Short mmCIF file of N, CA, C and O in Angstrom, two decimals:
data_model
loop_
_atom_site.label_atom_id
_atom_site.label_comp_id
_atom_site.label_asym_id
_atom_site.label_seq_id
_atom_site.Cartn_x
_atom_site.Cartn_y
_atom_site.Cartn_z
N MET P 23 54.36 81.69 -169.57
CA MET P 23 53.76 80.25 -170.04
C MET P 23 52.08 79.98 -169.82
O MET P 23 51.65 80.76 -168.96
N ALA P 24 51.64 79.44 -171.04
CA ALA P 24 50.33 79.33 -171.07
C ALA P 24 49.92 78.17 -170.28
O ALA P 24 50.25 77.12 -170.02
N THR P 25 48.75 78.34 -169.61
CA THR P 25 48.03 77.53 -168.55
C THR P 25 46.57 77.40 -168.81
O THR P 25 45.76 78.35 -169.16
N VAL P 26 45.91 76.36 -168.30
CA VAL P 26 44.63 76.03 -168.02
C VAL P 26 44.12 76.75 -166.86
O VAL P 26 44.63 76.75 -165.80
N ALA P 27 43.40 77.91 -166.98
CA ALA P 27 43.02 78.88 -165.77
C ALA P 27 41.53 78.23 -165.07
O ALA P 27 41.22 78.56 -164.16
N GLY P 28 40.60 77.56 -165.99
CA GLY P 28 39.42 77.06 -165.70
C GLY P 28 38.85 76.15 -166.57
O GLY P 28 39.25 76.14 -167.79
N ILE P 29 38.08 75.00 -165.75
CA ILE P 29 37.48 74.31 -166.64
C ILE P 29 35.88 74.23 -166.53
O ILE P 29 35.56 74.32 -165.12
N ALA P 30 35.10 74.09 -167.10
CA ALA P 30 33.52 73.98 -167.06
C ALA P 30 32.89 73.14 -167.98
O ALA P 30 33.40 72.88 -169.06
N ARG P 31 31.61 72.73 -167.60
CA ARG P 31 30.65 71.93 -168.33
C ARG P 31 29.51 71.86 -168.01
O ARG P 31 29.17 72.58 -166.83
N HIS P 32 28.41 71.62 -168.88
CA HIS P 32 27.18 71.80 -168.57
C HIS P 32 26.58 70.27 -169.30
O HIS P 32 26.74 70.01 -170.40
N PRO P 33 25.58 69.79 -168.27
CA PRO P 33 25.18 68.17 -168.77
C PRO P 33 23.87 68.22 -169.91
O PRO P 33 23.90 67.30 -170.62
N ARG P 34 23.42 69.48 -169.90
CA ARG P 34 22.44 69.49 -171.00
C ARG P 34 22.29 70.95 -171.54
O ARG P 34 22.68 72.01 -170.52
N SER P 35 21.61 70.94 -172.57
CA SER P 35 21.47 72.30 -173.23
C SER P 35 20.56 73.14 -172.20
O SER P 35 19.71 72.99 -171.48
N LYS P 36 21.12 74.38 -171.86
CA LYS P 36 20.85 75.64 -171.12
C LYS P 36 21.05 75.28 -169.60
O LYS P 36 20.43 75.88 -168.66
N ALA P 37 21.46 74.14 -169.31
CA ALA P 37 21.83 73.77 -167.68
C ALA P 37 22.71 74.79 -167.24
O ALA P 37 23.70 75.36 -167.96
N PRO P 38 22.74 75.03 -165.83
CA PRO P 38 23.95 75.94 -165.40
C PRO P 38 25.36 75.23 -165.68
O PRO P 38 25.52 74.11 -165.66
N MET P 39 26.19 75.89 -165.89
CA MET P 39 27.59 75.42 -165.70
C MET P 39 28.16 75.02 -164.82
O MET P 39 28.06 75.70 -163.46
N GLU P 40 29.07 74.04 -164.72
CA GLU P 40 29.67 73.49 -163.43
C GLU P 40 31.20 73.60 -163.74
O GLU P 40 31.68 73.06 -164.66
N THR P 41 32.06 74.06 -162.74
CA THR P 41 33.20 74.30 -162.91
C THR P 41 34.21 73.07 -162.04
O THR P 41 33.38 72.40 -161.31
N LEU P 42 35.17 72.83 -162.67
CA LEU P 42 35.65 71.46 -162.27
C LEU P 42 37.38 71.99 -161.88
O LEU P 42 37.79 72.92 -162.95
N GLU P 43 38.11 71.00 -161.24
CA GLU P 43 39.45 71.16 -161.29
C GLU P 43 40.24 70.22 -162.01
O GLU P 43 41.11 70.67 -162.49
N ARG P 44 39.41 69.17 -162.43
CA ARG P 44 40.26 68.06 -163.24
C ARG P 44 38.73 67.60 -164.06
O ARG P 44 37.73 67.76 -163.69
N ALA P 45 39.30 67.09 -165.36
CA ALA P 45 38.47 66.59 -166.39
C ALA P 45 39.06 65.60 -167.09
O ALA P 45 40.29 65.53 -167.60
N HIS P 46 38.22 64.44 -167.49
CA HIS P 46 38.25 63.45 -168.35
C HIS P 46 38.02 64.19 -169.76
O HIS P 46 36.94 64.76 -169.72
N VAL P 47 38.80 63.85 -170.79
CA VAL P 47 38.68 64.22 -172.21
C VAL P 47 38.74 63.04 -173.01
O VAL P 47 39.58 62.48 -172.93
N THR P 48 37.73 62.49 -173.86
CA THR P 48 37.50 61.66 -174.90
C THR P 48 37.16 61.97 -176.10
O THR P 48 36.68 63.04 -176.44
N LEU P 49 37.86 61.32 -177.00
CA LEU P 49 37.69 61.31 -178.52
C LEU P 49 35.87 61.51 -178.94
O LEU P 49 35.42 62.45 -179.75
N GLU P 50 35.18 60.58 -178.23
CA GLU P 50 33.72 60.45 -178.57
C GLU P 50 32.84 61.57 -177.78
O GLU P 50 31.71 61.84 -178.05
N GLY P 51 33.60 61.87 -176.69
CA GLY P 51 32.63 63.04 -175.66
C GLY P 51 33.09 64.35 -175.13
O GLY P 51 32.50 65.18 -174.60
N GLY P 52 34.51 64.57 -175.69
CA GLY P 52 34.91 65.97 -175.20
C GLY P 52 35.25 65.94 -173.91
O GLY P 52 35.60 64.68 -173.28
N ILE P 53 34.70 66.96 -173.30
CA ILE P 53 34.77 66.77 -171.51
C ILE P 53 33.80 66.05 -171.10
O ILE P 53 32.51 66.11 -171.43
N VAL P 54 34.19 64.66 -170.52
CA VAL P 54 33.08 63.82 -169.92
C VAL P 54 32.10 64.53 -169.29
O VAL P 54 32.46 65.35 -168.31
N GLY P 55 30.94 64.45 -169.55
CA GLY P 55 29.84 64.89 -168.81
C GLY P 55 29.24 66.45 -169.47
O GLY P 55 28.44 66.92 -169.00
N ASP P 56 29.98 66.87 -170.56
CA ASP P 56 29.62 68.14 -171.29
C ASP P 56 28.43 67.94 -172.27
O ASP P 56 28.79 67.12 -173.16
N PHE P 57 27.58 68.47 -172.35
CA PHE P 57 26.52 68.44 -173.22
C PHE P 57 27.41 68.59 -174.85
O PHE P 57 26.75 67.73 -175.83
N ARG P 58 27.72 69.49 -175.13
CA ARG P 58 28.32 69.66 -176.38
C ARG P 58 29.44 68.98 -176.91
O ARG P 58 29.28 68.72 -178.08
N GLY P 59 30.22 68.28 -176.14
CA GLY P 59 31.23 67.47 -176.33
C GLY P 59 30.60 66.27 -177.17
O GLY P 59 31.22 65.62 -177.65
N ALA P 60 29.56 65.69 -176.48
CA ALA P 60 29.00 64.40 -176.89
C ALA P 60 27.92 64.55 -177.70
O ALA P 60 27.41 63.62 -178.28
N MET P 61 27.72 65.64 -178.74
CA MET P 61 26.84 65.88 -179.74
C MET P 61 27.28 65.04 -180.97
O MET P 61 28.58 64.47 -181.06
N LYS P 62 26.36 64.44 -181.62
CA LYS P 62 26.79 63.61 -182.84
C LYS P 62 27.10 64.01 -184.06
O LYS P 62 26.98 65.59 -184.08
N GLY P 63 27.37 63.48 -184.78
CA GLY P 63 28.00 64.19 -186.36
C GLY P 63 29.66 63.90 -186.33
O GLY P 63 30.23 64.00 -185.30
N LYS P 64 29.88 63.34 -187.23
CA LYS P 64 31.52 63.22 -187.53
C LYS P 64 32.12 64.06 -188.71
O LYS P 64 31.68 63.73 -190.07
N PRO P 65 33.11 64.50 -188.52
CA PRO P 65 33.89 64.95 -187.26
C PRO P 65 33.00 66.26 -186.71
O PRO P 65 32.51 66.92 -187.45
N TYR P 66 32.80 65.97 -185.44
CA TYR P 66 32.12 66.94 -184.78
C TYR P 66 33.09 68.13 -184.31
O TYR P 66 33.83 67.82 -183.58
N ARG P 67 33.01 69.33 -184.86
CA ARG P 67 33.91 70.44 -184.66
C ARG P 67 33.74 71.34 -183.57
O ARG P 67 34.22 72.28 -183.51
N ARG P 68 32.77 71.12 -182.50
CA ARG P 68 32.53 71.90 -181.15
C ARG P 68 32.56 71.21 -180.27
O ARG P 68 31.92 71.35 -179.24
N GLN P 69 33.65 70.19 -179.71
CA GLN P 69 33.69 69.39 -178.59
C GLN P 69 34.12 70.26 -177.46
O GLN P 69 33.56 70.25 -176.41
N ILE P 70 35.18 71.03 -177.71
CA ILE P 70 35.73 71.94 -176.36
C ILE P 70 35.90 73.13 -176.99
O ILE P 70 36.53 73.52 -178.07
N THR P 71 35.34 74.20 -175.92
CA THR P 71 35.57 75.48 -176.38
C THR P 71 36.62 76.21 -175.54
O THR P 71 36.52 75.84 -174.21
N LEU P 72 37.39 76.95 -176.05
CA LEU P 72 38.48 77.42 -175.24
C LEU P 72 38.22 79.17 -175.62
O LEU P 72 38.09 79.79 -176.57
N MET P 73 38.61 79.75 -174.08
CA MET P 73 38.47 81.41 -174.11
C MET P 73 39.60 82.01 -173.61
O MET P 73 40.16 81.50 -172.63
N GLU P 74 40.19 82.95 -174.15
CA GLU P 74 41.34 83.66 -173.52
C GLU P 74 40.90 84.58 -172.21
O GLU P 74 39.81 85.32 -172.32
N ARG P 75 41.65 84.41 -170.99
CA ARG P 75 41.24 85.05 -169.91
C ARG P 75 41.09 86.66 -170.18
O ARG P 75 40.39 87.31 -169.78
N ALA P 76 42.26 87.09 -170.83
CA ALA P 76 42.62 88.42 -171.24
C ALA P 76 41.35 89.29 -171.97
O ALA P 76 40.69 90.21 -171.85
N ASP P 77 40.66 88.21 -173.09
CA ASP P 77 39.53 88.46 -173.79
C ASP P 77 38.33 88.77 -173.05
O ASP P 77 37.49 89.78 -173.28
N TRP P 78 37.89 87.82 -172.13
CA TRP P 78 37.05 87.76 -171.33
C TRP P 78 37.00 89.33 -170.38
O TRP P 78 36.08 89.95 -170.28
N ASP P 79 38.26 89.33 -169.79
CA ASP P 79 38.46 90.76 -168.99
C ASP P 79 38.40 91.89 -169.74
O ASP P 79 37.52 92.87 -169.04
N ALA P 80 38.65 91.92 -170.99
CA ALA P 80 38.45 93.02 -171.79
C ALA P 80 36.94 93.35 -172.08
O ALA P 80 36.25 94.38 -172.02
N ALA P 81 36.15 92.06 -172.47
CA ALA P 81 34.76 92.45 -172.55
C ALA P 81 34.15 92.75 -171.45
O ALA P 81 33.17 93.74 -171.56
N MET P 82 34.37 92.39 -170.32
CA MET P 82 33.71 92.77 -169.18
C MET P 82 34.07 94.40 -168.69
O MET P 82 33.13 94.74 -168.51
N VAL P 83 35.19 94.80 -169.15
CA VAL P 83 35.48 96.22 -168.98
C VAL P 83 34.61 97.16 -170.24
O VAL P 83 33.90 98.15 -169.52
N GLU P 84 34.57 96.30 -171.20
CA GLU P 84 33.66 97.01 -172.07
C GLU P 84 32.28 97.50 -171.58
O GLU P 84 31.74 98.24 -172.21
N VAL P 85 31.79 96.42 -171.10
CA VAL P 85 30.31 96.26 -170.85
C VAL P 85 30.09 96.94 -169.43
O VAL P 85 29.04 97.05 -168.99
N GLY P 86 31.15 96.90 -168.66
CA GLY P 86 31.13 97.42 -167.22
C GLY P 86 30.31 96.35 -166.30
O GLY P 86 29.76 96.76 -165.29
N HIS P 87 30.93 95.21 -166.44
CA HIS P 87 30.01 94.24 -165.55
C HIS P 87 31.53 93.49 -165.16
O HIS P 87 32.67 93.12 -165.51
N ALA P 88 31.13 92.50 -164.17
CA ALA P 88 32.03 91.36 -163.49
C ALA P 88 31.54 90.22 -163.35
O ALA P 88 31.12 89.61 -162.44
N ILE P 89 31.22 89.60 -164.54
CA ILE P 89 30.43 88.37 -164.68
C ILE P 89 31.52 87.05 -164.55
O ILE P 89 32.50 87.21 -165.35
N PRO P 90 31.14 86.12 -164.00
CA PRO P 90 32.26 85.02 -163.84
C PRO P 90 32.53 84.58 -165.25
O PRO P 90 31.34 84.24 -166.25
N TRP P 91 33.40 83.92 -165.53
CA TRP P 91 33.98 83.60 -167.01
C TRP P 91 33.13 82.45 -167.50
O TRP P 91 32.84 82.23 -168.81
N GLU P 92 32.68 81.69 -166.47
CA GLU P 92 31.86 80.41 -167.02
C GLU P 92 30.58 80.81 -167.40
O GLU P 92 29.98 79.74 -168.29
N GLN P 93 30.03 81.80 -167.19
CA GLN P 93 28.75 82.24 -167.91
C GLN P 93 28.93 82.50 -169.01
O GLN P 93 27.65 82.46 -170.15
N ARG P 94 30.07 82.61 -169.89
CA ARG P 94 30.41 82.68 -171.27
C ARG P 94 29.78 81.16 -171.77
O ARG P 94 29.84 81.17 -173.04
N ARG P 95 29.83 80.28 -171.26
CA ARG P 95 29.69 78.75 -171.56
C ARG P 95 30.78 78.22 -172.20
O ARG P 95 30.51 77.36 -172.99
N ALA P 96 32.03 78.74 -172.23
CA ALA P 96 33.08 78.17 -172.69
C ALA P 96 33.61 76.88 -171.74
O ALA P 96 33.51 77.06 -170.60
N ASN P 97 34.38 76.00 -172.37
CA ASN P 97 34.69 74.53 -171.59
C ASN P 97 36.19 74.98 -170.79
O ASN P 97 36.26 74.62 -169.78
N LEU P 98 36.95 75.57 -171.51
CA LEU P 98 38.22 75.99 -170.87
C LEU P 98 38.81 77.41 -170.80
O LEU P 98 38.42 78.33 -171.95
N LEU P 99 38.90 78.02 -169.93
CA LEU P 99 39.58 79.48 -169.84
C LEU P 99 41.13 79.00 -169.84
O LEU P 99 41.50 78.54 -169.06
N VAL P 100 41.66 80.04 -170.61
CA VAL P 100 43.16 80.06 -170.74
C VAL P 100 43.75 81.26 -170.43
O VAL P 100 43.37 82.13 -170.63
N ASP P 101 45.08 81.07 -170.11
CA ASP P 101 45.67 82.28 -169.68
C ASP P 101 47.10 82.36 -170.06
O ASP P 101 47.82 81.30 -170.40
N GLY P 102 47.67 83.51 -170.60
CA GLY P 102 49.06 83.68 -171.23
C GLY P 102 49.23 82.68 -172.54
O GLY P 102 50.13 82.82 -173.24
N LEU P 103 48.13 82.75 -173.38
CA LEU P 103 48.10 82.11 -174.54
C LEU P 103 47.21 83.17 -175.67
O LEU P 103 46.00 83.19 -175.14
N ASP P 104 47.71 83.86 -176.37
CA ASP P 104 46.99 84.06 -177.79
C ASP P 104 46.51 83.05 -178.43
O ASP P 104 47.09 82.27 -179.38
N LEU P 105 45.28 82.41 -178.47
CA LEU P 105 44.54 81.52 -179.22
C LEU P 105 44.80 81.62 -180.91
O LEU P 105 44.71 82.63 -181.03
N PRO P 106 45.12 80.56 -181.20
CA PRO P 106 45.41 80.26 -182.54
C PRO P 106 44.13 80.70 -183.44
O PRO P 106 43.26 79.96 -182.90
N GLN P 107 44.13 81.48 -184.28
CA GLN P 107 42.71 81.86 -185.27
C GLN P 107 42.80 81.43 -186.55
O GLN P 107 42.24 81.60 -187.43
N THR P 108 43.47 80.08 -186.53
CA THR P 108 43.64 79.32 -187.46
C THR P 108 43.19 77.81 -187.81
O THR P 108 43.84 76.87 -186.83
N PRO P 109 42.14 77.37 -188.35
CA PRO P 109 41.66 76.13 -188.14
C PRO P 109 42.76 75.36 -188.51
O PRO P 109 43.54 75.22 -189.62
N GLY P 110 42.91 73.79 -187.87
CA GLY P 110 43.88 72.88 -188.08
C GLY P 110 45.13 73.07 -187.15
O GLY P 110 45.90 71.96 -186.97
N VAL P 111 45.21 74.29 -186.48
CA VAL P 111 46.45 74.28 -185.40
C VAL P 111 46.19 73.68 -184.14
O VAL P 111 44.84 73.33 -183.70
N ARG P 112 47.03 72.69 -183.71
CA ARG P 112 46.86 71.86 -182.65
C ARG P 112 47.32 72.44 -181.19
O ARG P 112 48.64 72.91 -181.40
N LEU P 113 46.70 72.23 -180.18
CA LEU P 113 47.05 72.44 -178.97
C LEU P 113 47.31 71.27 -178.05
O LEU P 113 46.32 70.40 -177.93
N ARG P 114 48.28 71.21 -177.29
CA ARG P 114 48.59 70.19 -176.44
C ARG P 114 48.24 70.87 -174.97
O ARG P 114 48.82 71.89 -174.44
N ILE P 115 47.46 70.14 -174.28
CA ILE P 115 47.24 70.37 -172.81
C ILE P 115 47.45 69.38 -171.83
O ILE P 115 47.32 68.19 -171.99
N GLY P 116 48.37 69.80 -171.06
CA GLY P 116 49.17 68.86 -170.03
C GLY P 116 49.87 67.80 -170.93
O GLY P 116 50.33 68.08 -171.83
N ALA P 117 49.89 66.58 -170.39
CA ALA P 117 50.85 65.55 -170.89
C ALA P 117 50.24 64.85 -172.28
O ALA P 117 50.85 64.56 -173.19
N ASP P 118 48.94 64.64 -172.26
CA ASP P 118 48.27 63.65 -173.21
C ASP P 118 47.34 64.39 -174.04
O ASP P 118 47.24 64.04 -175.21
N VAL P 119 46.62 65.29 -173.63
CA VAL P 119 45.33 65.95 -174.39
C VAL P 119 45.93 66.85 -175.81
O VAL P 119 46.47 67.82 -175.43
N VAL P 120 45.17 66.42 -176.69
CA VAL P 120 45.77 67.32 -177.87
C VAL P 120 44.17 67.80 -178.74
O VAL P 120 43.56 66.92 -178.98
N LEU P 121 44.07 69.02 -178.60
CA LEU P 121 42.98 69.80 -179.50
C LEU P 121 43.29 70.41 -180.81
O LEU P 121 44.36 71.00 -180.73
N GLU P 122 42.44 70.06 -181.59
CA GLU P 122 42.66 71.01 -183.14
C GLU P 122 41.57 71.83 -183.29
O GLU P 122 40.56 71.67 -183.02
N VAL P 123 42.13 73.15 -183.42
CA VAL P 123 41.09 74.43 -183.70
C VAL P 123 40.45 74.06 -184.81
O VAL P 123 40.99 73.88 -185.94
N THR P 124 39.19 74.24 -185.13
CA THR P 124 38.21 74.05 -186.04
C THR P 124 37.55 75.57 -186.53
O THR P 124 37.35 75.62 -187.74
N ARG P 125 37.20 76.21 -185.52
CA ARG P 125 36.51 77.55 -186.13
C ARG P 125 36.48 78.27 -184.79
O ARG P 125 36.68 78.14 -183.63
N GLU P 126 35.95 79.55 -185.27
CA GLU P 126 35.78 80.58 -184.08
C GLU P 126 34.49 80.38 -183.38
O GLU P 126 33.69 79.80 -183.90
N THR P 127 34.56 80.60 -182.01
CA THR P 127 33.10 80.15 -181.23
C THR P 127 32.39 81.81 -181.61
O THR P 127 32.72 82.73 -180.82
N ASP P 128 31.35 81.66 -182.12
CA ASP P 128 30.43 82.67 -182.42
C ASP P 128 29.63 83.08 -180.85
O ASP P 128 29.09 82.14 -180.45
N PRO P 129 29.83 84.45 -180.57
CA PRO P 129 28.80 84.64 -179.34
C PRO P 129 27.28 84.43 -179.64
O PRO P 129 27.05 84.98 -180.84
N CYS P 130 26.55 84.07 -178.85
CA CYS P 130 25.12 83.89 -179.38
C CYS P 130 24.45 85.02 -178.35
O CYS P 130 24.87 85.50 -177.57
N GLU P 131 23.13 84.85 -178.77
CA GLU P 131 22.38 85.70 -178.23
C GLU P 131 22.04 85.79 -176.40
O GLU P 131 21.87 86.74 -175.81
N ARG P 132 22.45 84.66 -176.09
CA ARG P 132 22.50 84.44 -174.68
C ARG P 132 23.47 85.38 -173.85
O ARG P 132 23.16 85.78 -172.63
N MET P 133 24.48 85.74 -174.67
CA MET P 133 25.43 86.78 -174.09
C MET P 133 24.67 88.39 -173.89
O MET P 133 24.94 88.84 -172.71
N GLU P 134 23.78 88.58 -174.38
CA GLU P 134 22.94 89.81 -174.36
C GLU P 134 22.03 89.92 -173.31
O GLU P 134 21.65 90.75 -172.59
N ALA P 135 21.51 88.61 -172.72
CA ALA P 135 20.90 88.30 -171.63
C ALA P 135 21.67 88.62 -170.29
O ALA P 135 21.13 88.76 -169.34
N LEU P 136 22.88 88.20 -170.62
CA LEU P 136 23.84 88.32 -169.46
C LEU P 136 24.23 89.90 -169.15
O LEU P 136 24.16 90.29 -167.96
N ALA P 137 24.47 90.77 -170.45
CA ALA P 137 24.87 92.27 -170.18
C ALA P 137 24.79 92.73 -171.65
O ALA P 137 25.15 92.13 -172.59
N GLU P 138 24.03 93.74 -171.45
CA GLU P 138 23.81 94.58 -172.70
C GLU P 138 25.11 94.85 -173.36
O GLU P 138 25.96 95.37 -172.85
N GLY P 139 25.16 94.74 -174.77
CA GLY P 139 26.40 94.91 -175.38
C GLY P 139 27.57 93.82 -175.32
O GLY P 139 28.42 93.99 -176.03
N LEU P 140 27.24 92.73 -174.53
CA LEU P 140 28.36 91.65 -174.47
C LEU P 140 28.50 90.93 -175.73
O LEU P 140 29.51 90.54 -175.92
N ARG P 141 27.59 90.56 -176.36
CA ARG P 141 27.48 89.84 -177.71
C ARG P 141 28.62 90.80 -178.69
O ARG P 141 29.66 89.96 -179.18
N ALA P 142 28.26 92.04 -178.84
CA ALA P 142 29.02 92.96 -179.44
C ALA P 142 30.66 92.85 -178.99
O ALA P 142 31.31 92.88 -179.62
N ALA P 143 30.85 92.68 -177.91
CA ALA P 143 32.24 93.01 -177.24
C ALA P 143 32.91 91.72 -177.30
O ALA P 143 34.22 91.65 -177.37
N LEU P 144 32.22 90.45 -177.54
CA LEU P 144 32.91 89.16 -177.76
C LEU P 144 33.25 89.07 -179.19
O LEU P 144 33.78 88.10 -179.62
N THR P 145 32.66 89.92 -180.25
CA THR P 145 32.69 89.57 -181.43
C THR P 145 34.11 89.76 -182.15
O THR P 145 34.49 89.16 -182.86
N PRO P 146 34.63 91.08 -181.99
CA PRO P 146 36.10 91.25 -182.92
C PRO P 146 37.28 90.33 -182.37
O PRO P 146 37.16 89.74 -181.50
N ASP P 147 38.03 89.85 -183.37
CA ASP P 147 38.96 89.29 -183.21
C ASP P 147 39.32 87.88 -182.62
O ASP P 147 39.98 87.55 -181.43
N TRP P 148 38.02 87.14 -182.57
CA TRP P 148 37.84 85.81 -181.93
C TRP P 148 37.77 86.02 -180.65
O TRP P 148 38.09 85.12 -180.02
N ARG P 149 37.14 86.91 -180.01
CA ARG P 149 37.34 87.43 -178.38
C ARG P 149 36.22 86.32 -177.80
O ARG P 149 36.33 86.04 -176.53
N GLY P 150 35.25 85.87 -178.57
CA GLY P 150 34.50 84.77 -177.97
C GLY P 150 34.98 83.30 -177.83
O GLY P 150 34.16 82.81 -177.27
N GLY P 151 36.12 83.14 -178.35
CA GLY P 151 37.05 82.05 -178.29
C GLY P 151 37.07 81.18 -179.57
O GLY P 151 36.73 81.57 -180.62
N ALA P 152 37.73 79.91 -179.46
CA ALA P 152 38.02 78.96 -180.24
C ALA P 152 37.16 77.64 -180.15
O ALA P 152 37.27 77.27 -178.82
N CYS P 153 36.43 77.07 -181.19
CA CYS P 153 36.04 75.90 -180.95
C CYS P 153 37.18 74.87 -181.33
O CYS P 153 37.85 75.02 -182.28
N THR P 154 37.12 73.60 -180.69
CA THR P 154 38.17 72.69 -181.00
C THR P 154 37.39 71.21 -181.08
O THR P 154 36.56 70.92 -180.55
N MET P 155 38.28 70.37 -181.72
CA MET P 155 37.79 68.71 -181.53
C MET P 155 38.93 68.22 -181.01
O MET P 155 40.22 68.36 -180.78
N VAL P 156 38.58 67.07 -180.32
CA VAL P 156 39.79 66.00 -179.76
C VAL P 156 40.22 65.40 -180.36
O VAL P 156 39.80 64.62 -181.27
N ILE P 157 41.72 65.33 -180.65
CA ILE P 157 42.47 64.65 -181.37
C ILE P 157 43.03 63.43 -180.36
O ILE P 157 43.10 62.14 -180.98
N THR P 158 43.46 63.80 -179.33
CA THR P 158 44.10 62.58 -178.11
C THR P 158 43.51 63.01 -176.86
O THR P 158 43.55 64.23 -176.55
N GLY P 159 42.89 62.26 -176.24
CA GLY P 159 42.10 62.40 -174.78
C GLY P 159 43.23 62.00 -173.85
O GLY P 159 44.13 61.74 -174.01
N GLY P 160 42.46 62.36 -172.70
CA GLY P 160 43.47 62.10 -171.42
C GLY P 160 42.76 62.75 -170.31
O GLY P 160 41.38 63.24 -170.40
N VAL P 161 43.64 63.30 -169.40
CA VAL P 161 42.82 63.86 -168.20
C VAL P 161 43.70 65.56 -168.46
O VAL P 161 44.85 65.67 -168.64
N ILE P 162 42.92 66.54 -167.84
CA ILE P 162 43.43 67.73 -167.79
C ILE P 162 43.03 68.11 -166.45
O ILE P 162 42.15 67.87 -165.82
N ALA P 163 43.49 69.44 -166.11
CA ALA P 163 43.56 69.88 -164.67
C ALA P 163 43.91 71.12 -164.88
O ALA P 163 44.75 71.84 -165.79
N VAL P 164 43.12 72.21 -164.10
CA VAL P 164 43.32 73.64 -163.69
C VAL P 164 45.07 73.87 -163.72
O VAL P 164 45.50 73.06 -162.78
N GLY P 165 45.83 74.52 -164.21
CA GLY P 165 47.07 74.98 -163.91
C GLY P 165 48.04 73.99 -164.98
O GLY P 165 49.00 74.34 -165.29
N ASP P 166 47.70 73.02 -165.86
CA ASP P 166 48.13 72.34 -166.89
C ASP P 166 48.54 73.26 -167.77
O ASP P 166 48.16 74.54 -168.12
N THR P 167 49.81 73.18 -168.57
CA THR P 167 50.56 74.04 -169.45
C THR P 167 49.70 73.67 -170.69
O THR P 167 49.10 72.68 -170.97
N ILE P 168 49.69 74.85 -171.62
CA ILE P 168 49.20 74.75 -173.03
C ILE P 168 50.23 74.96 -173.92
O ILE P 168 50.86 76.12 -173.74
N ARG P 169 50.49 74.55 -175.03
CA ARG P 169 51.51 74.81 -176.01
C ARG P 169 51.06 74.33 -177.45
O ARG P 169 50.05 73.34 -177.68
N ILE P 170 51.29 75.22 -178.27
CA ILE P 170 50.96 75.07 -179.67
C ILE P 170 51.77 73.83 -180.00
O ILE P 170 53.22 73.90 -180.06
N GLU P 171 51.36 72.86 -180.78
CA GLU P 171 52.35 71.80 -181.34
C GLU P 171 52.74 72.36 -182.58
O GLU P 171 51.83 72.67 -183.49
N GLU P 172 53.79 71.95 -182.99
CA GLU P 172 54.40 72.53 -184.35
C GLU P 172 54.65 71.41 -185.39
O GLU P 172 54.17 70.26 -185.10
#
């Protein structure tokens, strides 16, 4: 069963990431209090970013480090799910929240500042994660189930 393994947000550009046990998700702001989710533009296609735990772990092995997942600056760490690599696929998190995959999350130069070779380690096969936009808001929590909507 796929689950939310972690939730993180940052209030402004380059601010440290804050990990949470629960978060409110809105159509207008993504994860409430997160800088990226509240960006302007319609539709904004990078409200919430998701990353697979297995992909982060593989990248850490590749670069020989043990950096906390939130340093990737993704909003949600997912466990037990191969994230869909197709824009338009919808994911239901918990009872209410629905996110739509919009594109791959491209690893940025900040990853090289964390560990040499990390940007390259996150590049293949959408290893850096998926960007999504909010379709239906609600509350999410660590441990919530995630499923692909048919």
